């Protein structure tokens, strides 16, 4: 996976700490014949730039890889709400069309002994996240033992074999699907059939309203506080190990709406364990042994208020129209997105009429 940073020449990158390759004594351009130009896409956007090599460090002159291949970004689309200044690619190295990973460069430089990294996901400054390269620290960041899972053949990414997902006592419908733990994904994501079954159980057994799709692309329904409080845990079974998240992590209740913090993946044969899964579990990614490990996180006993902090951070990644539409519907207004778009159109017409009137007045 690419490691890339936004540059001062990026006309669409917004306000960031932009990188200037010309100001770096260690930057080296790649020749055109070596695939200098690059483009890569994500679920919500894409970046475009040119490749080179430079000294890359996780902190000033600490944990550094010399002559590491990175991309200097000159244009991006769909990532205008990205908080960071770039992305550190950590996908497995068997994706042969991608440059060498940062984790590989660190091992070749003798900085780390194992191609391994781990994540503790926190929600705010009081519960900070931690990223470790070269190993893990269960004693510091986890409560229990590690459960290891081998990645699936042909081991082109971190795909795992999962056998079931339960909503309380109900086993949800599940076709043959691979599971990808992904700290770069905001929410847990489930296949369409599984999502539909979950929504139908909410409606038929827990009495929520008819399922509806909210403007932000998330499903939910009208519900009472009592119905929300009755919602059970969601349990994922990977091989023979169960992983549990509570309703505070997979759902929010606001002004009579229960909105799932679970995104649909359609009929792709894939599911994702996003950030709200890692609220409960410390994640360890072992490239050398082609396995992923989970252990209960020291943050697993989060209160509902603390879990809501994460949701509010995710809402910051919406467009202004999506965000306004979401909050209008959450406040009890039906068709919030349509109201916002209609209001914008009406204001545009009024402004146009005012401008036309001014021009006519000046013409007289």
Short mmCIF file of C-alpha atoms in Angstrom, two decimals:
data_model
loop_
_atom_site.label_atom_id
_atom_site.label_comp_id
_atom_site.label_asym_id
_atom_site.label_seq_id
_atom_site.Cartn_x
_atom_site.Cartn_y
_atom_site.Cartn_z
CA UNK A 1 0.00 0.00 0.00
CA UNK A 2 1.15 3.52 -0.78
CA UNK A 3 2.53 5.90 1.79
CA UNK A 4 1.74 9.42 0.65
CA UNK A 5 1.79 13.01 1.86
CA UNK A 6 0.08 16.13 0.58
CA UNK A 7 2.35 18.75 -0.97
CA UNK A 8 2.32 22.52 -1.21
CA UNK A 9 1.47 22.11 -4.91
CA UNK A 10 -1.79 20.28 -4.17
CA UNK A 11 -4.54 22.64 -5.30
CA UNK A 12 -7.36 20.56 -3.77
CA UNK A 13 -5.86 19.41 -0.47
CA UNK A 14 -7.20 22.11 1.83
CA UNK A 15 -5.29 23.39 4.85
CA UNK A 16 -2.64 20.91 5.98
CA UNK A 17 1.01 20.68 6.96
CA UNK A 18 2.05 20.26 3.36
CA UNK A 19 5.30 18.63 2.26
CA UNK A 20 7.74 20.39 -0.07
CA UNK A 21 10.00 17.81 -1.79
CA UNK A 22 12.29 20.56 -3.12
CA UNK A 23 13.07 21.65 0.44
CA UNK A 24 14.15 18.14 1.48
CA UNK A 25 17.87 17.34 1.21
CA UNK A 26 17.11 13.60 1.06
CA UNK A 27 14.30 13.61 -1.54
CA UNK A 28 15.09 11.83 -4.82
CA UNK A 29 12.85 11.87 -7.88
CA UNK A 30 12.14 8.56 -9.58
CA UNK A 31 12.65 8.27 -13.35
CA UNK A 32 9.53 8.14 -15.52
CA UNK A 33 10.38 4.55 -16.52
CA UNK A 34 10.16 3.45 -12.89
CA UNK A 35 6.48 4.29 -12.52
CA UNK A 36 6.95 7.78 -11.21
CA UNK A 37 3.33 8.91 -11.62
CA UNK A 38 0.81 7.37 -9.22
CA UNK A 39 -2.91 7.30 -8.54
CA UNK A 40 -4.76 5.30 -5.92
CA UNK A 41 -8.37 5.17 -4.80
CA UNK A 42 -10.26 4.63 -1.55
CA UNK A 43 -13.89 4.03 -0.69
CA UNK A 44 -14.65 7.75 -0.62
CA UNK A 45 -12.00 9.36 -2.79
CA UNK A 46 -8.69 9.22 -4.64
CA UNK A 47 -5.26 10.87 -4.76
CA UNK A 48 -2.89 11.66 -7.62
CA UNK A 49 0.80 12.51 -7.53
CA UNK A 50 4.34 11.48 -8.31
CA UNK A 51 6.68 9.07 -6.55
CA UNK A 52 10.12 9.58 -5.09
CA UNK A 53 12.24 8.37 -2.20
CA UNK A 54 13.05 10.13 1.05
CA UNK A 55 13.91 9.58 4.69
CA UNK A 56 10.60 8.83 6.43
CA UNK A 57 10.29 9.00 10.23
CA UNK A 58 7.39 8.45 12.62
CA UNK A 59 8.81 11.18 14.87
CA UNK A 60 11.62 13.71 14.37
CA UNK A 61 14.69 11.54 13.67
CA UNK A 62 13.05 8.55 15.39
CA UNK A 63 11.93 5.24 13.85
CA UNK A 64 13.21 6.20 10.40
CA UNK A 65 13.55 4.42 7.07
CA UNK A 66 16.04 5.82 4.56
CA UNK A 67 15.29 5.97 0.83
CA UNK A 68 11.70 4.86 1.32
CA UNK A 69 9.42 5.20 -1.67
CA UNK A 70 6.55 7.61 -1.08
CA UNK A 71 4.13 9.62 -3.19
CA UNK A 72 3.94 13.41 -3.22
CA UNK A 73 0.29 14.29 -3.80
CA UNK A 74 -0.66 17.14 -6.13
CA UNK A 75 -4.43 16.51 -6.35
CA UNK A 76 -7.09 14.68 -4.39
CA UNK A 77 -10.84 14.22 -4.57
CA UNK A 78 -13.39 13.08 -2.02
CA UNK A 79 -10.96 13.43 0.89
CA UNK A 80 -11.54 17.07 1.79
CA UNK A 81 -12.39 16.18 5.40
CA UNK A 82 -9.25 14.10 5.95
CA UNK A 83 -7.75 15.22 9.26
CA UNK A 84 -4.24 13.90 8.63
CA UNK A 85 -1.62 15.12 6.19
CA UNK A 86 -1.30 11.76 4.44
CA UNK A 87 -1.61 8.00 4.80
CA UNK A 88 0.88 5.38 5.98
CA UNK A 89 0.13 2.25 3.94
CA UNK A 90 0.29 -0.96 6.00
CA UNK A 91 -1.32 -3.58 3.75
CA UNK A 92 0.58 -6.88 3.26
CA UNK A 93 3.47 -6.93 0.81
CA UNK A 94 1.98 -9.63 -1.46
CA UNK A 95 0.19 -6.91 -3.43
CA UNK A 96 2.94 -6.99 -6.05
CA UNK A 97 1.92 -3.83 -7.90
CA UNK A 98 2.49 -1.68 -4.83
CA UNK A 99 5.76 -0.15 -3.56
CA UNK A 100 7.68 -1.55 -0.63
CA UNK A 101 5.92 -1.04 2.67
CA UNK A 102 7.24 1.29 5.35
CA UNK A 103 7.30 -1.65 7.76
CA UNK A 104 9.61 -3.55 5.34
CA UNK A 105 11.94 -0.58 5.05
CA UNK A 106 12.18 -0.35 8.84
CA UNK A 107 13.16 -4.01 9.12
CA UNK A 108 15.72 -3.76 6.31
CA UNK A 109 17.22 -0.73 8.08
CA UNK A 110 17.51 -2.73 11.32
CA UNK A 111 15.11 -0.45 13.19
CA UNK A 112 12.74 -3.33 14.04
CA UNK A 113 13.26 -7.10 14.27
CA UNK A 114 9.74 -8.20 13.33
CA UNK A 115 7.40 -7.03 10.59
CA UNK A 116 4.61 -6.39 13.02
CA UNK A 117 2.50 -3.47 14.21
CA UNK A 118 -0.33 -2.97 16.67
CA UNK A 119 -3.13 -0.50 17.38
CA UNK A 120 -4.85 0.69 20.52
CA UNK A 121 -7.78 2.83 19.40
CA UNK A 122 -8.83 5.61 21.76
CA UNK A 123 -11.56 8.18 21.34
CA UNK A 124 -10.16 11.47 22.57
CA UNK A 125 -7.21 13.12 24.32
CA UNK A 126 -8.18 11.47 27.60
CA UNK A 127 -8.20 8.06 25.91
CA UNK A 128 -5.34 8.40 23.40
CA UNK A 129 -4.69 5.97 20.57
CA UNK A 130 -1.36 4.16 20.35
CA UNK A 131 0.46 2.78 17.31
CA UNK A 132 3.45 0.47 17.82
CA UNK A 133 5.79 -0.89 15.13
CA UNK A 134 7.90 -4.01 15.57
CA UNK A 135 5.78 -5.59 18.28
CA UNK A 136 2.96 -5.21 20.79
CA UNK A 137 2.42 -4.68 24.52
CA UNK A 138 -0.49 -6.70 25.88
CA UNK A 139 0.44 -5.91 29.46
CA UNK A 140 0.02 -2.18 28.84
CA UNK A 141 -2.76 -1.98 26.27
CA UNK A 142 -4.91 -5.09 26.78
CA UNK A 143 -6.77 -6.89 29.55
CA UNK A 144 -6.60 -10.45 28.36
CA UNK A 145 -4.67 -12.94 26.23
CA UNK A 146 -4.19 -12.65 22.47
CA UNK A 147 -6.34 -14.75 20.17
CA UNK A 148 -4.45 -15.34 16.92
CA UNK A 149 -6.08 -15.92 13.51
CA UNK A 150 -4.22 -16.87 10.35
CA UNK A 151 -4.98 -14.82 7.26
CA UNK A 152 -6.68 -16.56 4.37
CA UNK A 153 -4.93 -17.78 1.23
CA UNK A 154 -3.62 -16.37 -1.03
CA UNK A 155 -2.76 -13.99 1.82
CA UNK A 156 -3.04 -10.87 -0.32
CA UNK A 157 -4.39 -8.84 2.58
CA UNK A 158 -5.60 -9.22 6.18
CA UNK A 159 -8.70 -11.27 5.30
CA UNK A 160 -9.92 -13.63 8.02
CA UNK A 161 -12.38 -16.51 8.03
CA UNK A 162 -15.46 -15.68 10.06
CA UNK A 163 -18.21 -18.16 10.65
CA UNK A 164 -21.11 -16.29 12.25
CA UNK A 165 -22.52 -13.01 13.51
CA UNK A 166 -25.27 -12.89 16.14
CA UNK A 167 -27.65 -10.13 17.17
CA UNK A 168 -28.47 -11.16 20.71
CA UNK A 169 -29.63 -14.78 20.44
CA UNK A 170 -30.42 -14.52 16.73
CA UNK A 171 -27.86 -15.78 14.21
CA UNK A 172 -27.90 -13.44 11.22
CA UNK A 173 -28.01 -14.70 7.65
CA UNK A 174 -24.52 -14.91 6.23
CA UNK A 175 -23.30 -16.08 2.85
CA UNK A 176 -19.67 -17.07 2.33
CA UNK A 177 -17.89 -13.86 3.25
CA UNK A 178 -14.35 -12.85 4.18
CA UNK A 179 -13.73 -10.45 7.05
CA UNK A 180 -11.16 -7.66 6.89
CA UNK A 181 -10.07 -5.92 10.11
CA UNK A 182 -9.41 -2.35 8.98
CA UNK A 183 -8.48 0.57 11.23
CA UNK A 184 -8.88 2.83 8.19
CA UNK A 185 -12.64 2.17 8.07
CA UNK A 186 -14.90 4.23 10.31
CA UNK A 187 -17.58 1.63 10.98
CA UNK A 188 -18.16 -2.10 10.94
CA UNK A 189 -19.50 -3.05 7.51
CA UNK A 190 -21.75 -6.02 6.72
CA UNK A 191 -23.08 -7.63 3.51
CA UNK A 192 -26.53 -6.63 2.28
CA UNK A 193 -28.27 -9.89 3.26
CA UNK A 194 -26.87 -9.71 6.79
CA UNK A 195 -27.82 -6.03 7.14
CA UNK A 196 -31.39 -6.68 5.97
CA UNK A 197 -31.80 -9.52 8.46
CA UNK A 198 -30.53 -7.32 11.30
CA UNK A 199 -32.93 -4.51 10.37
CA UNK A 200 -35.88 -6.90 10.15
CA UNK A 201 -35.15 -8.28 13.64
CA UNK A 202 -34.99 -4.73 15.01
CA UNK A 203 -38.42 -4.03 13.51
CA UNK A 204 -40.19 -7.33 14.15
CA UNK A 205 -38.76 -8.35 17.53
CA UNK A 206 -37.77 -5.05 19.13
CA UNK A 207 -40.62 -2.93 17.77
CA UNK A 208 -38.67 -0.19 15.98
CA UNK A 209 -40.13 1.60 12.98
CA UNK A 210 -39.69 0.53 9.39
CA UNK A 211 -36.02 0.47 8.34
CA UNK A 212 -34.89 3.66 6.61
CA UNK A 213 -31.72 4.88 4.95
CA UNK A 214 -30.42 8.13 6.44
CA UNK A 215 -28.68 10.80 4.31
CA UNK A 216 -25.24 9.75 5.55
CA UNK A 217 -25.65 6.28 4.02
CA UNK A 218 -26.40 4.53 7.33
CA UNK A 219 -29.52 2.49 8.10
CA UNK A 220 -31.75 2.79 11.14
CA UNK A 221 -35.33 3.33 12.27
CA UNK A 222 -37.57 5.34 14.55
CA UNK A 223 -37.32 4.00 18.09
CA UNK A 224 -38.07 4.81 21.70
CA UNK A 225 -35.51 5.02 24.49
CA UNK A 226 -36.93 1.77 25.87
CA UNK A 227 -36.45 0.02 22.52
CA UNK A 228 -32.88 1.29 22.29
CA UNK A 229 -32.10 0.12 25.83
CA UNK A 230 -33.39 -3.35 24.92
CA UNK A 231 -30.98 -3.75 21.99
CA UNK A 232 -28.63 -6.73 22.54
CA UNK A 233 -24.91 -7.16 21.93
CA UNK A 234 -23.52 -7.93 18.50
CA UNK A 235 -21.22 -10.97 18.46
CA UNK A 236 -18.75 -11.85 15.70
CA UNK A 237 -17.32 -15.36 15.55
CA UNK A 238 -13.91 -15.67 13.89
CA UNK A 239 -12.95 -19.32 13.69
CA UNK A 240 -14.10 -20.41 17.18
CA UNK A 241 -13.56 -17.14 19.07
CA UNK A 242 -16.40 -14.73 19.88
CA UNK A 243 -15.90 -10.96 19.82
CA UNK A 244 -18.62 -8.81 21.37
CA UNK A 245 -19.52 -5.15 20.95
CA UNK A 246 -22.37 -3.43 22.77
CA UNK A 247 -25.16 -1.27 21.38
CA UNK A 248 -23.17 1.81 22.42
CA UNK A 249 -20.58 0.89 19.79
CA UNK A 250 -22.86 -0.17 16.93
CA UNK A 251 -25.85 2.17 17.35
CA UNK A 252 -26.73 5.69 18.45
CA UNK A 253 -30.07 6.86 19.81
CA UNK A 254 -30.95 10.48 19.23
CA UNK A 255 -34.35 12.18 19.32
CA UNK A 256 -36.34 9.07 18.53
CA UNK A 257 -33.97 7.56 15.98
CA UNK A 258 -31.83 4.44 16.32
CA UNK A 259 -29.10 4.74 13.69
CA UNK A 260 -26.78 1.80 13.10
CA UNK A 261 -23.09 2.61 13.06
CA UNK A 262 -22.74 -0.23 10.57
CA UNK A 263 -22.23 0.42 6.88
CA UNK A 264 -23.58 -1.84 4.11
CA UNK A 265 -21.06 -3.42 1.73
CA UNK A 266 -23.60 -4.60 -0.83
CA UNK A 267 -23.16 -7.99 -2.46
CA UNK A 268 -19.35 -7.96 -2.40
CA UNK A 269 -18.60 -11.07 -0.36
CA UNK A 270 -16.68 -8.89 2.10
CA UNK A 271 -17.22 -7.49 5.58
CA UNK A 272 -15.09 -5.09 7.59
CA UNK A 273 -14.24 -4.63 11.24
CA UNK A 274 -13.93 -0.86 11.51
CA UNK A 275 -12.91 1.54 14.23
CA UNK A 276 -15.95 0.84 16.43
CA UNK A 277 -14.82 -2.80 16.69
CA UNK A 278 -11.37 -1.65 17.82
CA UNK A 279 -12.94 0.37 20.62
CA UNK A 280 -13.18 -3.01 22.36
CA UNK A 281 -10.17 -4.88 20.98
CA UNK A 282 -6.44 -4.27 20.76
CA UNK A 283 -5.31 -5.29 17.27
CA UNK A 284 -1.97 -6.89 16.33
CA UNK A 285 -0.94 -7.41 12.69
CA UNK A 286 1.89 -9.92 12.15
CA UNK A 287 3.25 -9.92 8.58
CA UNK A 288 6.02 -12.47 9.11
CA UNK A 289 3.63 -15.13 10.41
CA UNK A 290 0.64 -14.00 8.30
CA UNK A 291 -1.77 -13.67 11.19
CA UNK A 292 -3.87 -11.14 13.09
CA UNK A 293 -4.35 -11.11 16.85
CA UNK A 294 -7.02 -9.54 19.04
CA UNK A 295 -7.07 -8.99 22.79
CA UNK A 296 -9.60 -7.15 24.93
CA UNK A 297 -8.61 -3.48 24.97
CA UNK A 298 -7.97 -1.50 28.13
CA UNK A 299 -10.69 0.83 26.76
CA UNK A 300 -13.32 -1.91 26.44
CA UNK A 301 -15.45 -0.64 29.35
CA UNK A 302 -16.34 2.63 27.66
CA UNK A 303 -19.45 4.38 28.84
CA UNK A 304 -22.21 5.32 26.41
CA UNK A 305 -21.09 8.95 26.55
CA UNK A 306 -17.52 8.03 25.64
CA UNK A 307 -18.71 5.88 22.73
CA UNK A 308 -20.78 8.80 21.48
CA UNK A 309 -17.55 10.81 21.31
CA UNK A 310 -16.36 8.47 18.58
CA UNK A 311 -19.60 8.85 16.66
CA UNK A 312 -19.36 12.63 16.81
CA UNK A 313 -15.83 12.42 15.40
CA UNK A 314 -17.13 10.31 12.51
CA UNK A 315 -19.83 12.89 11.82
CA UNK A 316 -17.07 15.42 11.19
CA UNK A 317 -16.19 13.45 8.04
CA UNK A 318 -19.57 14.16 6.42
CA UNK A 319 -20.14 16.86 3.86
CA UNK A 320 -21.96 19.94 5.15
CA UNK A 321 -25.21 18.93 3.42
CA UNK A 322 -25.02 15.35 4.74
CA UNK A 323 -24.31 16.60 8.25
CA UNK A 324 -27.17 19.10 8.24
CA UNK A 325 -29.58 16.51 6.82
CA UNK A 326 -28.54 13.97 9.44
CA UNK A 327 -29.05 16.33 12.36
CA UNK A 328 -32.42 17.51 11.02
CA UNK A 329 -33.68 13.93 10.83
CA UNK A 330 -32.14 13.12 14.21
CA UNK A 331 -34.03 16.12 15.59
CA UNK A 332 -37.30 14.65 14.36
CA UNK A 333 -37.72 16.29 10.94
CA UNK A 334 -38.63 13.82 8.21
CA UNK A 335 -36.74 14.01 4.90
CA UNK A 336 -33.97 16.15 6.38
CA UNK A 337 -31.72 15.79 3.34
CA UNK A 338 -34.49 16.86 0.95
CA UNK A 339 -35.33 19.84 3.18
CA UNK A 340 -31.71 21.00 3.17
CA UNK A 341 -31.33 20.61 -0.61
CA UNK A 342 -34.67 22.34 -1.19
CA UNK A 343 -33.67 25.20 1.11
CA UNK A 344 -30.37 25.63 -0.72
CA UNK A 345 -32.21 25.70 -4.06
CA UNK A 346 -34.71 28.27 -2.73
CA UNK A 347 -31.95 30.50 -1.36
CA UNK A 348 -30.13 30.25 -4.71
CA UNK A 349 -33.28 31.35 -6.56
CA UNK A 350 -33.79 34.27 -4.18
CA UNK A 351 -30.17 35.39 -4.53
CA UNK A 352 -30.47 35.11 -8.31
CA UNK A 353 -33.64 37.21 -8.25
CA UNK A 354 -31.95 39.85 -6.09
CA UNK A 355 -28.97 40.05 -8.45
CA UNK A 356 -31.27 40.32 -11.47
CA UNK A 357 -33.25 43.08 -9.74
CA UNK A 358 -30.06 45.00 -8.96
CA UNK A 359 -28.91 44.73 -12.57
CA UNK A 360 -32.28 45.98 -13.83
CA UNK A 361 -32.18 48.87 -11.36
CA UNK A 362 -28.69 49.86 -12.51
CA UNK A 363 -29.81 49.62 -16.13
CA UNK A 364 -32.56 52.14 -15.45
#
